PDB file of C-alpha atoms in Angstrom:
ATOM      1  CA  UNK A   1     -22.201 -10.968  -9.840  1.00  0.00           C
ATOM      2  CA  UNK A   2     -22.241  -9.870  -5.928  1.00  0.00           C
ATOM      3  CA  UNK A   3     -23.154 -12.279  -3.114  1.00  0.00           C
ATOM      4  CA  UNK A   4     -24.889 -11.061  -0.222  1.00  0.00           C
ATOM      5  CA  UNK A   5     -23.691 -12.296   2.883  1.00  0.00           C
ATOM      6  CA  UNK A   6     -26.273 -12.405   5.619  1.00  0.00           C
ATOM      7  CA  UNK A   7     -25.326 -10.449   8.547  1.00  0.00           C
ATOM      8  CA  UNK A   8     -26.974  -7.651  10.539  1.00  0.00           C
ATOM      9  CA  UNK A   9     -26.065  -5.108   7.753  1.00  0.00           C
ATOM     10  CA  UNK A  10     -25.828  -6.686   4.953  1.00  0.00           C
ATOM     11  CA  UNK A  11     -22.507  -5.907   3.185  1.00  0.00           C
ATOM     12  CA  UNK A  12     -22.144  -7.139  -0.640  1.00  0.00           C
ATOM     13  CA  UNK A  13     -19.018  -9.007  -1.163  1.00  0.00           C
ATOM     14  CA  UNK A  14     -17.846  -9.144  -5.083  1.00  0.00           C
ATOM     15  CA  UNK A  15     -16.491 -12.347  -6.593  1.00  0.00           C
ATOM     16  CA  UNK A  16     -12.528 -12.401  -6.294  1.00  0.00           C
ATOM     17  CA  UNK A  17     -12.640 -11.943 -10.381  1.00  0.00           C
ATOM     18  CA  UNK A  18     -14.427  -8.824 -10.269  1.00  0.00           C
ATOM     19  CA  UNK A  19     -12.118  -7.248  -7.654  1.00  0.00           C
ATOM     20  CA  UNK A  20      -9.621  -8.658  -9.749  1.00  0.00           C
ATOM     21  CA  UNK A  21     -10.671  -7.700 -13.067  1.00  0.00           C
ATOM     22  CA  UNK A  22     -10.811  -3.702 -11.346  1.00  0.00           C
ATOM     23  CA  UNK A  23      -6.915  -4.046 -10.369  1.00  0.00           C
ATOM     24  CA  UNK A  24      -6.221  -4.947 -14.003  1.00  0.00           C
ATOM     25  CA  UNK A  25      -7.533  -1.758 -14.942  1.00  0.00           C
ATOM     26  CA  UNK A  26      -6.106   0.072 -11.689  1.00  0.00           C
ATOM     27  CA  UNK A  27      -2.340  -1.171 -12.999  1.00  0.00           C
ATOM     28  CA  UNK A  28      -3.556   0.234 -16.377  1.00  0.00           C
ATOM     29  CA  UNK A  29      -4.175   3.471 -15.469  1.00  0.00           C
ATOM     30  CA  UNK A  30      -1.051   4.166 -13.314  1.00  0.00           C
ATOM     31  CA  UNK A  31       1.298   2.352 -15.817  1.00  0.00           C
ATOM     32  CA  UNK A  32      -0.453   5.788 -18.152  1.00  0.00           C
ATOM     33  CA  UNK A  33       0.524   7.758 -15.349  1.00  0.00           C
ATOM     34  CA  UNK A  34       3.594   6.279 -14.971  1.00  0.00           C
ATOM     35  CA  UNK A  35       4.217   7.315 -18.452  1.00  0.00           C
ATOM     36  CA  UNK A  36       2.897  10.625 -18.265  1.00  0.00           C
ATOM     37  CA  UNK A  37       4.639  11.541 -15.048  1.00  0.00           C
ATOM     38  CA  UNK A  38       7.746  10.619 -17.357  1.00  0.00           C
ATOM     39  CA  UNK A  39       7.093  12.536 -20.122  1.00  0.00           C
ATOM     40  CA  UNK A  40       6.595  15.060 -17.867  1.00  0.00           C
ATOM     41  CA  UNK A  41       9.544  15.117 -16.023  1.00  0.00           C
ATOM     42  CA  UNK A  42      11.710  14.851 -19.424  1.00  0.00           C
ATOM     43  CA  UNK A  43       9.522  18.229 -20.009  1.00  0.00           C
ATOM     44  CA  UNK A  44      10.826  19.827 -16.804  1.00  0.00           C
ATOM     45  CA  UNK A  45      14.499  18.827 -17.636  1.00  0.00           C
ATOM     46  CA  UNK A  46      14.062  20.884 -21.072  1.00  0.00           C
ATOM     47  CA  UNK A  47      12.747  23.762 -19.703  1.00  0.00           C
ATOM     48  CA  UNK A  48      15.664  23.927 -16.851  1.00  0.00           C
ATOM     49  CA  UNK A  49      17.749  25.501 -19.459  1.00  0.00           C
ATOM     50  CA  UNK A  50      15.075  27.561 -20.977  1.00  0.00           C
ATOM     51  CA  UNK A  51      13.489  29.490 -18.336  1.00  0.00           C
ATOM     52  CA  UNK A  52      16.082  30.666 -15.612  1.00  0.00           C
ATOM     53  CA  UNK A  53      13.965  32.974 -14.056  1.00  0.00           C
ATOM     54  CA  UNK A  54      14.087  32.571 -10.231  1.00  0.00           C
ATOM     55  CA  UNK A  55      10.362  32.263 -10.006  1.00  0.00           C
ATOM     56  CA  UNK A  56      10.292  29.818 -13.163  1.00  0.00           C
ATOM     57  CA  UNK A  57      12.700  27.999 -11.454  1.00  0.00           C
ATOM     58  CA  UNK A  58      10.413  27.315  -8.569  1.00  0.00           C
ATOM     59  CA  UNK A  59       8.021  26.365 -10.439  1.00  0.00           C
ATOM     60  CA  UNK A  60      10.060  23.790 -12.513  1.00  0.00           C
ATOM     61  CA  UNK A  61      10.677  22.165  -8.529  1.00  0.00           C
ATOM     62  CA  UNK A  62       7.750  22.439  -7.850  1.00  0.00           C
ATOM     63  CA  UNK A  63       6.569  20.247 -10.184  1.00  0.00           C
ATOM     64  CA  UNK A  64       9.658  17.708  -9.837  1.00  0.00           C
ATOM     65  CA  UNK A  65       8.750  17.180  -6.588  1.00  0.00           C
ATOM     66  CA  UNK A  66       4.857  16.621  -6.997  1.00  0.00           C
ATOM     67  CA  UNK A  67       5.957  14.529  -9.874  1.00  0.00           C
ATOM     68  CA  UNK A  68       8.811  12.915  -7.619  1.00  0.00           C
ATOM     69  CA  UNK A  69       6.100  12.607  -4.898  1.00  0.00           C
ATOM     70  CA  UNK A  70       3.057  10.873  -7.350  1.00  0.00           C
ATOM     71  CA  UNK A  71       5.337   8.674  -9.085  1.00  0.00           C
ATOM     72  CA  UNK A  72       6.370   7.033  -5.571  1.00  0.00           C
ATOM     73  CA  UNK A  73       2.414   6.417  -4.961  1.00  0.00           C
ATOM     74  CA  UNK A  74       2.016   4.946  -8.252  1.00  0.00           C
ATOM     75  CA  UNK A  75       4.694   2.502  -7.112  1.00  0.00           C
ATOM     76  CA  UNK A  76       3.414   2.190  -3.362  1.00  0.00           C
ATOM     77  CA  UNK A  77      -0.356   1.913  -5.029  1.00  0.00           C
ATOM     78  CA  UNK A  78       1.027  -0.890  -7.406  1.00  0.00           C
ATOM     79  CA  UNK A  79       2.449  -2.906  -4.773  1.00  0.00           C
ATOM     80  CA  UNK A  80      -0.492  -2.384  -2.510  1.00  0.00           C
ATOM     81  CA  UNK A  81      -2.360  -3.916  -5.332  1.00  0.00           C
ATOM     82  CA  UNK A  82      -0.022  -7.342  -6.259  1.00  0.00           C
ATOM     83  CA  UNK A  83      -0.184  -7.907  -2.185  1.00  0.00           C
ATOM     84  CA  UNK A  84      -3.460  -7.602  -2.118  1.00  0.00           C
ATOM     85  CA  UNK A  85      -4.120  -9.902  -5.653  1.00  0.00           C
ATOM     86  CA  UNK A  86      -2.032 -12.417  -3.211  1.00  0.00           C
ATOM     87  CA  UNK A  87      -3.753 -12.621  -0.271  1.00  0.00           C
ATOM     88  CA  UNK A  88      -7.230 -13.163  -2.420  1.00  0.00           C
ATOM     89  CA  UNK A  89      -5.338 -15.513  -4.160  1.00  0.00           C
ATOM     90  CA  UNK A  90      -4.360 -17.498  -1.014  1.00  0.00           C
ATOM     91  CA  UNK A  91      -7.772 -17.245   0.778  1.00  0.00           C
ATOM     92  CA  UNK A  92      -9.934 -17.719  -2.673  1.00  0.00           C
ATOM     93  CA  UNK A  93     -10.709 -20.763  -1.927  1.00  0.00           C
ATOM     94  CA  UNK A  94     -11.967 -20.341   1.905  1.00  0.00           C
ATOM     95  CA  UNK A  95     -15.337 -20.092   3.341  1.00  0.00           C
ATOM     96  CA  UNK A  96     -14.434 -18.417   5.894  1.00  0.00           C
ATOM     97  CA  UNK A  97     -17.321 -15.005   5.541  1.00  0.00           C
ATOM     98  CA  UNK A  98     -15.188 -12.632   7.661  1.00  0.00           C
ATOM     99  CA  UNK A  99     -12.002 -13.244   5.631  1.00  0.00           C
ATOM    100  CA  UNK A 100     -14.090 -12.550   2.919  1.00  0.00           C
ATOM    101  CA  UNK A 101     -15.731  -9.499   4.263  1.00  0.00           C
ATOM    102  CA  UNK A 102     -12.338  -8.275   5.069  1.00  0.00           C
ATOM    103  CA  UNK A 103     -10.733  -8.699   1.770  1.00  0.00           C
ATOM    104  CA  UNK A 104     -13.565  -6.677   0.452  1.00  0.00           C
ATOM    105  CA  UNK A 105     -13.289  -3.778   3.029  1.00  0.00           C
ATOM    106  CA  UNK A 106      -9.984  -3.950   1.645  1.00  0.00           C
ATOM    107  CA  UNK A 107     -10.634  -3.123  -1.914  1.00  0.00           C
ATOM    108  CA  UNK A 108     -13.375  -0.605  -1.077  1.00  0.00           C
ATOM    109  CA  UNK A 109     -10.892   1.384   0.811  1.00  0.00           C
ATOM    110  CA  UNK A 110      -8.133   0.511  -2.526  1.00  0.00           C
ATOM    111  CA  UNK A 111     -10.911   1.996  -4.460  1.00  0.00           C
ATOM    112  CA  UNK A 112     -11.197   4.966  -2.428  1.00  0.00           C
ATOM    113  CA  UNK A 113      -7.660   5.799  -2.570  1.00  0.00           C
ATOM    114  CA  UNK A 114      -7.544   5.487  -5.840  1.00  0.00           C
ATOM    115  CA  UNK A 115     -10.567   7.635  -6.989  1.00  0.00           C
ATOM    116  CA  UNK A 116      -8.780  10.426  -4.583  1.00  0.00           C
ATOM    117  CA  UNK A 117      -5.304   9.588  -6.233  1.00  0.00           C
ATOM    118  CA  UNK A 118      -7.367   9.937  -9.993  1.00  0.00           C
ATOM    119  CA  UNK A 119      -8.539  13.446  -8.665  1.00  0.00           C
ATOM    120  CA  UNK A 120      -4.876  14.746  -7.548  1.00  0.00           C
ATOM    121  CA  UNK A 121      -3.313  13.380 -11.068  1.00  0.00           C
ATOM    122  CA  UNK A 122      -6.063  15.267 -12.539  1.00  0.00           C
ATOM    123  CA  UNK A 123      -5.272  18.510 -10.975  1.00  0.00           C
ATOM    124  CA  UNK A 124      -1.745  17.927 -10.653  1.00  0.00           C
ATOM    125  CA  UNK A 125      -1.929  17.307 -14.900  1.00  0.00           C
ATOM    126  CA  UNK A 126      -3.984  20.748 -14.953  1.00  0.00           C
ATOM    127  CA  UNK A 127      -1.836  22.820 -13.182  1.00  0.00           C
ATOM    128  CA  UNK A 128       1.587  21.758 -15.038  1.00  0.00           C
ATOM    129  CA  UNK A 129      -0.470  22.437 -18.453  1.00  0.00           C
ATOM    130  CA  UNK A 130      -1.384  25.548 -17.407  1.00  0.00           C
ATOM    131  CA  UNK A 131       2.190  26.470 -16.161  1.00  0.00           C
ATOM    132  CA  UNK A 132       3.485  25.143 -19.199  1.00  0.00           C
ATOM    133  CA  UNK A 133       0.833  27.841 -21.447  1.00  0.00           C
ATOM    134  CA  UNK A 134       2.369  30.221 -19.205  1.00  0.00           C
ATOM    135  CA  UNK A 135       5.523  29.931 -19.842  1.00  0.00           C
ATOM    136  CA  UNK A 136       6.011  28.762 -23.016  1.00  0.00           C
TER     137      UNK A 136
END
């Protein structure tokens, strides 16, 4: 359900348990990336002593760094998301419109970042499957 808070545009402002409820499945989804990134970083470590063609070798860092890279904004994005379960936490209770209006802002712009962070995984997945038909 969305409440409508009247204002001179108004802005819809979710329940706390629906923002909620949409970090739930945020932490899902990078804990699979988490994963993946893993896997494919143990992948990377294999083909080290396969492939030691200088421009194979590029490409294997490369790849360890974008993976280095992602796997520290799956961290950042998974703290960003606990601190901001807190502070709804602490001000779920409150009337106060603007706090709420804030804490919503808040998660729009979470939501953002993460829909831009879902496209980069994407192509960042594509790219190291296609290097991988490459060179395999």
């Amino acid at each position: 359900m969305i409440i409508v808070i009247p204002m001179e545009n108004s802005i819809k402002v979710p329940y706390n348990e629906h923002m909620h409820f949409e970090h739930e499945n945020w932490k899902s989804e990078l804990a699979f990336w988490k994963n993946d990134i893993r896997s494919f970083t143990n992948r990377l470590s294999t083909m080290v002593t396969r492939w030691p063609k200088e421009e194979v070798v590029k490409d294997l860092e490369y790849f360890q760094s974008e993976f280095v890279i992602f796997g520290a904004k799956i961290d950042d994005f998974e703290e960003a998301i606990e601190d901001h379960e807190a502070n709804m936490a602490d001000h779920g209770q409150l009337e106060n419109r603007a706090l709420h209006i804030a804490l919503t802002k808040q998660h729009a712009a979470y939501r953002m970042k993460m829909e831009k962070q879902r496209q980069k995984y994407t192509d960042l997945k594509k790219d190291f499957f296609r290097f991988l038909s490459k060179n395999s």
